[in-house]
Amino acid sequence: SSQKRVELWLNPSQHGTSLLQIIGKDFIILNLKFSLIFLFIFYNNIFSQLLNNKNFHIDLSNNPSIVRDSSGWDGNILESGDLFYDNGVYYWYYHANGPNSNVEYSIGVATSKNPTGPWLRRPKPILVPEKDYESQFVACAFVMKYNENYYMYYTAESDDEEMNLCIAISDNPEGPWIKQGSIANLVNYVGGVVELNGILYLFYSRPHEIQDDYGRIYLATTDNPRGPGSWKFHKEPVMVEGKKGSWDAGGFSEAEVSYYNGQFHIFYGGGNFKKNRLNVKESIGYAYSEDGYEFTKYKYNPIINRKMFKNIGALAEVHHLIDYPKIFLVYTYRYDNGNFEEDLGMSIININN
């Protein structure tokens, strides 16, 4: 009976030699340890990613989400920046220019009470080039709330083509923004900033490192967001391009990194390698990291292939907002017509629980 088997285990003096005596206590403890290690590895493998084993489906119906208006300041080119949520409002930052622009890019914002719109664009840019270090353009806006203020991290370029990583601060997500100057004179496109245990992790790409406008992803850290001088720029990239001939062999445009459920997550635009910038085709991939210093790419990348759309050459400058089980991806929606025409697009990842 089951009762007798239990007694045999617990009371060897009454029933002879027990199984515990035969195989040894140390052996059982060792096997229990190995079992726990296996379960830990298995758990990590399953839950260290937001996406695994194709446990999601994607809604592509919101493309394009914001289109150019030829009469506006942003009527020529739209390129995506951060998607930020605060107090019931979604803010979609972007950089753009128009038919009357005398600079390459200024930064604008569109707002909505719904993550899929409709989006209301501000009639004027919220950040324009003014300083010598940003006289050519301001772009690649990422916004976070930190110590009751809003911090905008952005990329700037001067007339002599020197690039800077910059900060502006406001008490409102729409501004007005007070510029704090350059953190560093650095070739960069800002991707995103994560605050974790008092440390800020700033992720950026280095354009032109691999080909025109495309590079690897790098990291800078600080415990003082205002800088300058307090930031440590780590030498090694946290994510590198794919193998020669692969879909992301040409490197990455700017890409936002977030922190959710104990992991760093990046959704990124990866391009193939082409001598002509206009011929680069860009799709969206996903990668994750335990510590932010080294990312593992999802084995089923790209998760959104630009071929899923008609006449689209690139899904670039990818930013995201996690509202589990949904992930909202926003990006530059570049048409495949050789004219570098761009609007803004959105796709929604729905994770199957």
Coordinates of C-alpha atoms in Angstrom, one line a residue:
S1 CA 0.0 0.0 0.0
S2 CA 1.0 3.7 -0.3
Q3 CA 1.1 3.9 3.5
K4 CA 3.5 1.0 3.7
R5 CA 5.8 2.6 1.1
V6 CA 5.9 5.8 3.1
E7 CA 6.8 3.8 6.3
L8 CA 9.5 2.0 4.5
W9 CA 11.1 5.3 3.6
L10 CA 10.8 6.9 7.0
N11 CA 11.2 3.9 9.3
P12 CA 14.0 1.6 8.1
S13 CA 14.4 0.1 11.6
Q14 CA 11.0 -1.5 11.4
H15 CA 11.1 -2.7 7.8
G16 CA 14.7 -3.3 6.9
T17 CA 17.0 -1.1 4.7
S18 CA 15.3 2.1 3.3
L19 CA 15.7 3.6 -0.1
L20 CA 17.3 6.6 1.6
Q21 CA 20.0 4.3 3.0
I22 CA 20.5 2.5 -0.3
I23 CA 21.2 5.6 -2.5
G24 CA 22.4 7.9 0.2
K25 CA 21.2 11.3 1.5
D26 CA 24.0 13.3 -0.3
F27 CA 23.1 11.8 -3.6
I28 CA 19.4 12.9 -3.2
I29 CA 20.5 16.4 -2.1
L30 CA 22.8 16.7 -5.1
N31 CA 20.0 15.7 -7.5
L32 CA 17.6 18.1 -6.0
K33 CA 20.2 20.9 -6.5
F34 CA 20.6 19.9 -10.2
S35 CA 16.8 19.9 -10.6
L36 CA 16.5 23.4 -9.1
I37 CA 19.3 24.6 -11.4
F38 CA 17.4 23.1 -14.4
L39 CA 14.2 24.7 -13.4
F40 CA 15.9 28.1 -13.0
I41 CA 17.5 27.9 -16.4
F42 CA 14.2 26.8 -17.9
Y43 CA 12.3 29.6 -16.2
N44 CA 14.9 32.2 -17.4
N45 CA 14.7 30.9 -20.9
I46 CA 10.9 31.2 -21.0
F47 CA 10.4 34.4 -19.2
S48 CA 13.6 36.4 -19.9
Q49 CA 12.0 37.5 -23.2
L50 CA 8.8 39.4 -23.8
L51 CA 8.5 37.4 -27.0
N52 CA 9.2 33.7 -27.2
N53 CA 8.2 30.8 -29.4
K54 CA 6.0 33.1 -31.5
N55 CA 3.6 33.7 -28.6
F56 CA 2.2 36.9 -30.1
H57 CA 0.3 38.4 -33.0
I58 CA 0.8 41.8 -34.6
D59 CA -1.8 44.4 -35.6
L60 CA -0.5 46.3 -38.6
S61 CA -3.7 48.3 -39.3
N62 CA -2.4 51.7 -38.0
N63 CA -0.1 52.4 -40.9
P64 CA 0.5 55.2 -41.6
S65 CA -0.6 56.8 -38.3
I66 CA 0.5 60.4 -38.9
V67 CA 1.0 61.7 -42.5
R68 CA 2.7 64.8 -43.8
D69 CA 0.8 68.0 -44.3
S70 CA 2.5 70.0 -47.1
S71 CA 1.3 73.2 -45.7
G72 CA 2.8 72.7 -42.2
W73 CA 6.3 73.2 -40.8
D74 CA 6.6 69.4 -40.9
G75 CA 5.4 68.9 -44.5
N76 CA 8.4 67.4 -46.1
I77 CA 9.8 64.6 -43.9
L78 CA 8.6 63.0 -40.7
E79 CA 10.8 60.7 -38.6
S80 CA 9.8 59.0 -35.4
G81 CA 11.0 59.8 -31.9
D82 CA 9.7 58.6 -28.5
L83 CA 6.2 57.5 -27.6
F84 CA 5.7 58.7 -24.0
Y85 CA 2.7 58.3 -21.7
D86 CA 1.9 60.7 -18.8
N87 CA -1.3 61.5 -16.8
G88 CA -3.8 60.1 -19.4
V89 CA -2.1 61.5 -22.5
Y90 CA 0.2 59.9 -25.1
Y91 CA 2.9 62.0 -26.6
W92 CA 4.5 61.0 -29.9
Y93 CA 7.7 63.0 -30.5
Y94 CA 9.2 63.3 -33.9
H95 CA 11.6 65.3 -35.9
A96 CA 10.7 66.9 -39.2
N97 CA 11.1 69.6 -41.7
G98 CA 8.9 71.5 -44.2
P99 CA 8.9 73.4 -47.4
N100 CA 10.0 76.6 -45.7
S101 CA 12.6 75.0 -43.3
N102 CA 16.0 76.6 -43.0
V103 CA 17.4 73.8 -40.9
E104 CA 17.5 70.0 -41.4
Y105 CA 15.3 69.0 -38.5
S106 CA 13.3 70.5 -35.6
I107 CA 11.4 68.5 -33.0
G108 CA 7.6 68.3 -32.8
V109 CA 5.0 66.4 -30.9
A110 CA 1.5 65.0 -31.5
T111 CA -0.8 64.1 -28.6
S112 CA -3.8 61.7 -28.1
K113 CA -5.8 60.2 -25.2
N114 CA -5.7 56.9 -27.1
P115 CA -2.5 55.1 -28.0
T116 CA -3.7 54.6 -31.6
G117 CA -4.9 58.2 -32.1
P118 CA -6.4 60.2 -33.5
W119 CA -3.2 62.4 -33.1
L120 CA -3.2 66.1 -32.7
R121 CA 0.0 67.7 -34.0
R122 CA 1.2 71.0 -32.5
P123 CA 1.2 73.7 -35.1
K124 CA 4.8 74.7 -34.4
P125 CA 7.9 72.7 -33.3
I126 CA 8.6 72.4 -29.6
L127 CA 12.4 72.4 -30.0
V128 CA 14.3 74.2 -32.7
P129 CA 18.0 74.6 -33.4
E130 CA 19.3 77.8 -31.7
K131 CA 22.8 77.1 -30.2
D132 CA 26.0 76.8 -32.2
Y133 CA 26.3 73.1 -31.3
E134 CA 22.8 72.4 -32.8
S135 CA 22.7 74.9 -35.7
Q136 CA 22.1 72.2 -38.3
F137 CA 19.4 70.1 -36.6
V138 CA 17.8 68.8 -33.4
A139 CA 16.4 65.3 -33.6
C140 CA 15.9 61.8 -32.0
A141 CA 13.9 63.0 -29.0
F142 CA 13.4 60.7 -26.0
V143 CA 11.5 62.0 -23.0
M144 CA 11.3 60.6 -19.4
K145 CA 10.0 61.9 -16.1
Y146 CA 12.7 62.1 -13.4
N147 CA 12.5 63.8 -10.0
E148 CA 9.2 65.6 -11.0
N149 CA 10.8 67.1 -14.1
Y150 CA 10.7 66.0 -17.7
Y151 CA 14.0 65.3 -19.4
M152 CA 14.4 65.4 -23.1
Y153 CA 17.5 63.7 -24.5
Y154 CA 18.2 64.5 -28.1
T155 CA 20.8 64.6 -30.8
A156 CA 22.1 67.8 -32.3
E157 CA 24.4 68.7 -35.1
S158 CA 26.3 71.9 -35.9
D159 CA 27.0 73.5 -39.2
D160 CA 30.5 71.9 -39.2
E161 CA 28.8 68.5 -38.9
E162 CA 29.9 67.9 -35.2
M163 CA 27.3 65.9 -33.4
N164 CA 26.3 66.4 -29.8
L165 CA 24.2 64.4 -27.2
C166 CA 22.0 67.0 -25.5
I167 CA 19.5 67.5 -22.6
A168 CA 16.6 69.9 -22.2
I169 CA 14.3 70.1 -19.1
S170 CA 10.7 71.1 -18.6
D171 CA 7.8 70.9 -16.2
N172 CA 5.5 69.9 -19.0
P173 CA 5.9 67.2 -21.7
E174 CA 5.1 69.7 -24.3
G175 CA 7.5 72.3 -23.0
P176 CA 8.7 75.0 -23.0
W177 CA 12.0 73.2 -22.8
I178 CA 15.1 74.7 -21.2
K179 CA 18.2 73.5 -22.8
Q180 CA 21.0 72.3 -20.6
G181 CA 23.7 72.0 -23.2
S182 CA 25.7 69.1 -24.6
I183 CA 26.4 66.0 -22.5
A184 CA 29.1 65.1 -24.9
N185 CA 30.5 65.8 -28.4
L186 CA 29.7 62.5 -29.8
V187 CA 28.5 60.9 -33.0
N188 CA 25.1 59.6 -31.9
Y189 CA 21.4 59.0 -32.5
V190 CA 19.6 58.9 -29.1
G191 CA 17.6 55.7 -28.6
G192 CA 16.3 55.7 -25.0
V193 CA 17.1 56.1 -21.3
V194 CA 16.3 53.7 -18.5
E195 CA 16.5 54.6 -14.8
L196 CA 17.3 51.6 -12.6
N197 CA 18.5 51.7 -8.9
G198 CA 19.6 55.3 -9.2
I199 CA 21.6 54.8 -12.4
L200 CA 20.6 56.1 -15.8
Y201 CA 21.3 53.9 -18.8
L202 CA 21.4 55.8 -22.0
F203 CA 21.4 53.8 -25.2
Y204 CA 22.4 55.3 -28.6
S205 CA 23.5 54.2 -32.0
R206 CA 26.6 55.5 -33.8
P207 CA 25.5 56.5 -37.3
H208 CA 28.0 56.0 -40.2
E209 CA 29.9 53.4 -38.2
I210 CA 28.9 50.6 -40.6
Q211 CA 27.3 52.5 -43.4
D212 CA 25.7 55.9 -43.9
D213 CA 23.3 56.5 -41.0
Y214 CA 23.6 53.0 -39.5
G215 CA 25.8 51.7 -36.7
R216 CA 25.9 49.5 -33.6
I217 CA 24.1 50.2 -30.3
Y218 CA 26.2 51.7 -27.4
L219 CA 25.6 52.5 -23.7
A220 CA 26.4 55.5 -21.4
T221 CA 25.7 55.5 -17.7
T222 CA 25.5 58.1 -14.9
D223 CA 24.0 58.8 -11.5
N224 CA 23.6 62.5 -12.4
P225 CA 21.4 63.1 -15.4
R226 CA 22.2 66.7 -15.9
G227 CA 25.9 66.0 -16.6
P228 CA 28.1 66.9 -18.3
G229 CA 31.2 65.2 -17.2
S230 CA 29.3 62.6 -15.1
W231 CA 28.5 60.3 -17.9
K232 CA 30.6 57.2 -18.6
F233 CA 30.6 56.1 -22.2
H234 CA 31.2 52.4 -22.4
K235 CA 33.6 51.4 -25.2
E236 CA 32.1 48.1 -26.3
P237 CA 28.8 48.0 -28.2
V238 CA 25.8 46.3 -26.4
M239 CA 24.5 45.0 -29.7
V240 CA 26.2 44.4 -33.1
E241 CA 25.1 43.9 -36.6
G242 CA 24.2 40.5 -38.0
K243 CA 26.3 38.2 -40.1
K244 CA 27.3 39.2 -43.6
G245 CA 24.4 38.9 -46.0
S246 CA 21.8 38.8 -43.1
W247 CA 18.8 41.2 -42.9
D248 CA 20.5 43.4 -40.3
A249 CA 24.1 43.1 -41.5
G250 CA 24.1 46.9 -42.2
G251 CA 23.5 47.9 -38.6
F252 CA 20.8 49.9 -36.8
S253 CA 19.0 53.2 -36.8
E254 CA 18.2 54.7 -33.4
A255 CA 16.3 52.2 -31.3
E256 CA 14.7 52.6 -27.9
V257 CA 15.5 50.4 -24.9
S258 CA 13.1 49.9 -22.0
Y259 CA 13.2 47.9 -18.8
Y260 CA 10.3 45.6 -17.9
N261 CA 9.9 42.6 -15.6
G262 CA 13.5 42.4 -14.7
Q263 CA 14.9 42.7 -18.3
F264 CA 16.1 45.3 -20.8
H265 CA 14.2 45.2 -24.0
I266 CA 15.0 46.7 -27.4
F267 CA 12.9 46.8 -30.6
Y268 CA 15.1 48.0 -33.4
G269 CA 15.2 48.8 -37.1
G270 CA 17.9 46.7 -38.7
G271 CA 19.1 47.3 -42.3
N272 CA 20.9 45.3 -44.9
F273 CA 24.2 46.6 -46.3
K274 CA 24.0 48.7 -49.4
K275 CA 26.5 51.2 -51.0
N276 CA 23.6 53.6 -51.7
R277 CA 21.8 54.8 -48.6
L278 CA 18.5 55.0 -50.4
N279 CA 18.6 51.2 -51.2
V280 CA 18.9 50.1 -47.6
K281 CA 15.9 48.0 -46.6
E282 CA 15.0 48.0 -42.9
S283 CA 12.8 45.7 -40.8
I284 CA 12.1 45.4 -37.1
G285 CA 13.8 43.0 -34.7
Y286 CA 13.7 42.4 -31.0
A287 CA 16.5 41.6 -28.4
Y288 CA 16.7 41.4 -24.6
S289 CA 19.4 41.6 -21.9
E290 CA 19.9 40.8 -18.3
D291 CA 22.2 43.7 -17.5
G292 CA 21.9 46.2 -20.4
Y293 CA 25.5 45.5 -21.4
E294 CA 25.0 42.7 -23.9
F295 CA 21.8 41.9 -25.8
T296 CA 20.6 38.6 -27.2
K297 CA 18.6 38.8 -30.4
Y298 CA 15.3 37.0 -30.7
K299 CA 15.7 33.8 -32.8
Y300 CA 12.7 34.5 -35.0
N301 CA 13.8 38.0 -36.1
P302 CA 12.7 40.1 -37.9
I303 CA 9.4 40.2 -36.0
I304 CA 8.0 42.7 -38.5
N305 CA 9.3 42.5 -42.0
R306 CA 8.9 45.6 -44.1
K307 CA 7.7 43.2 -46.9
M308 CA 4.5 42.8 -44.8
F309 CA 3.6 46.2 -46.2
K310 CA 3.0 47.3 -49.7
N311 CA 5.7 49.6 -51.2
I312 CA 7.6 50.2 -47.9
G313 CA 11.3 50.3 -47.9
A314 CA 12.1 50.8 -44.2
L315 CA 10.6 50.7 -40.8
A316 CA 13.2 52.9 -39.0
E317 CA 13.9 54.8 -35.8
V318 CA 11.9 52.4 -33.8
H319 CA 10.5 53.4 -30.3
H320 CA 8.1 51.4 -28.1
L321 CA 5.8 51.6 -25.2
I322 CA 5.0 48.4 -23.1
D323 CA 1.5 48.2 -21.8
Y324 CA 1.4 44.4 -21.2
P325 CA 0.1 42.4 -22.9
K326 CA 0.3 45.0 -25.6
I327 CA 3.5 46.6 -26.9
F328 CA 3.1 49.7 -29.1
L329 CA 5.8 50.1 -31.7
V330 CA 6.2 53.5 -33.5
Y331 CA 8.6 54.1 -36.3
T332 CA 9.4 56.1 -39.4
Y333 CA 7.4 54.6 -42.3
R334 CA 9.6 55.1 -45.3
Y335 CA 8.1 54.5 -48.8
D336 CA 10.1 52.4 -51.3
N337 CA 10.0 54.9 -54.2
G338 CA 13.5 56.3 -54.1
N339 CA 12.4 59.8 -53.1
F340 CA 12.9 59.4 -49.3
E341 CA 9.3 60.1 -48.6
E342 CA 8.3 59.3 -45.0
D343 CA 5.3 59.3 -42.6
L344 CA 4.9 57.8 -39.1
G345 CA 3.7 54.3 -38.5
M346 CA 2.6 52.1 -35.6
S347 CA 2.2 48.4 -35.1
I348 CA 0.8 46.7 -32.0
I349 CA 2.2 43.4 -30.6
N350 CA -0.5 41.5 -28.7
I351 CA 1.1 38.9 -26.5
N352 CA -0.9 35.7 -26.0
N353 CA -1.2 34.8 -22.3

